[in-house]
Amino acid sequence: MKSKSLAILLLLYSFSFSITAQQVFWASKVLEFSSENIVPFQPSANRANQILGKPNVLPQFVASGLAWQPAFKTLDSEEFIKVSFDTTLAIQQISIAKNFGEATIEKVIAFDSLMQSHVLFQEKDSLKTLEKGEMFNIILSEKTSFKVFAIGVFISKRKHNELIQLDAIGISTLENPVQANIHVAKDAPIKVIKENLGKGVNSRHQEFAPVISSDGNTLYFTRNYLSLFGKQKDQDVWLSKLNESKEWTKAKNIGVPINTKDKNAVFAISTDGTEMLLMNKYHKNGRLSSGISRSFKNGETWTFPEEVKIDNYYNQSQNAEFTLSADGNTMIMSIQRKNTVGKRDLYVSFKKSNSTWTEPKNLGNTINSIEHEMTPFIAADTKTLYFSTRGFPGFGDNDIFKSQRLDDTWTTWSEPENLGEAINTPYWDGYFTLPASGEFAYVCSYNGNNKEDIFKFTLPKKAQPEPVAIISGNVLSSTDKEAIACTIMMIPRNATLKSEQKKYEPANGNFKFILPLHEAVDFVPVARGYLGISETMDLTNVKSYREINKDLYLLPLEIGNKGILNSLTFQQGDAKLQASAMRDLDRIIQVMNEFPSLEILFEGHTDNQGDFQLNLKLSEDRVNAVKKYIISQGIAPNRITTKGWGQTRPLASNATEERRRLNRRVEFTITKK
């Protein structure tokens, strides 16, 4: 082999966490190894394949299951590992991420495409030995004359108690030392002021698992109540409300039936605040068992929790956490199963019916490591996932990371990004939660007294999830404005957005829907004995977070009651029915089938553009189109009467196109019940 002079640099990682685009190729396949440490009940920990890919532990200098650890069965045993790469190239640097241990890297050999060996590093007594953790860079004076296919690393120890863990092996053409960087989000805030929520929420006991309501006005959390001797006495669900001074009121125990003599905890709350997801299955005898339950708000109280049934659900861990998407149809959970990558992984499940869910599906290796992935939270945009782990490079113990959903499978995600040193501490961080506005974040962290508290901080706009809109209001009778219990249907104009429906109970307060921006949807209330009047919410030109209050109306099916079919708007001079209008007419047809004696008068109106007589004819054509469609669906013709008024009865001025559109309408009146 042609001799080469080597410049050897042993670089202790300096804590500058800038992210640089380093052209490093990390090992992709283990070809051969001497031994691997076996960790009981953790089949993936410290195995040889943990050395693959980029560093998962450095810059932290700690022992981890995310690195290869040889067994060192005897004092004089020489351990080795040989890895290959997806790319073969002439190299100038080998980078070995050593995250723990004092054993010595004795020799590094490169193998060309013919598997001929080339010694690139030989340990000498005069050289500085590795510390407990560092990036060991071998920088050559010039590129190799051959393309490197594989690298072999040989290790020895001088004492019985010496260990070593290698996190990654990389090759590159770089002349400057490779550093192991933390993958910090580009939009991570540089500085945040964490505000302890104070005595109203935090106490001398342990407060954790905060769940903030979508409007940001109610905080649910779990408290471990400790006795004077420090022994855990009780674990209950508590809540606090934001008062007019924007201060959290003194927390209240949520009481029975949510809280029992056993451990209780809240996982998630629905967008409208009427459904709560809880730890454990509740039994009528007062006992709890492993699983999850849900409880429904009933005025100021909550119903007895009922089991949430998930196909083939089991959890091999004693702990779990769950989060719900804004529409309530997707659940992400932190559990341990047979196909778990390491300890607890994140899984997704989809609602099949009102109380059953699909079998949990692993989110995949982009999200999950062999460490615990826990405390998941899905933001209101249903795209941004936050979770806590120490399975990726971080600033201490568990850090909070975020990832973006890339498609509708919910198993394709962007590479997790650390939320940065301003949010993550050297201690355990988790339970990140946001209201729909994304303006304030709530986290669980140590308060300096070795106890977890709940903190709040302002999240800069650039670091917030995609903005959404909260649509809220009441459902009222169109005649006396009294609130009416009903089902509300949200029907999107865009086929890519899924429909939703919610039950509205006046005693529980306003209904709430969270909608993505740049969409248009129709809201329709449905109740027997009433005809729902649809309302369109057009957010196509909205660019920032909005809270929109919009009451919906139900028309009682009584003779003389009158309403406007808001979806029956027409292009100027046109009598053609649009798809949204047909959906409204289908609901009228359904009501007419439920009440066979019901008869309706439809009246057509136009704006003032064009000839008077032509407008009169146009208004007649429009209501005749309505009648024709209803008759085509099996309703007797004598149950429908029509009248065209042309431009004679405007609702608004005709000064602008927007106002004229209001005048191009169809009204209906109940003439017989």
XYZ file of C-alpha atoms in Angstrom, residues 33 77 85 120 145 149 197 204 229 344 414 437 450 470 505 527-528 547 602 621 670:
21
model
C -18.579 -7.317 14.161
C -10.163 -9.397 23.709
C -21.655 3.029 2.981
C -5.428 4.720 7.941
C -5.874 7.099 -3.869
C -16.188 0.952 0.308
C -48.200 29.379 36.147
C -45.804 21.820 46.490
C -43.794 12.644 54.379
C -42.240 3.233 23.832
C -40.141 15.038 8.325
C -53.884 30.182 18.209
C -36.442 18.668 41.764
C -61.881 28.639 15.276
C -75.900 20.824 23.598
C -82.691 18.390 14.230
C -86.005 16.588 13.816
C -61.666 33.429 16.001
C -90.111 28.631 -3.150
C -86.491 29.872 -14.032
C -93.758 26.373 4.968
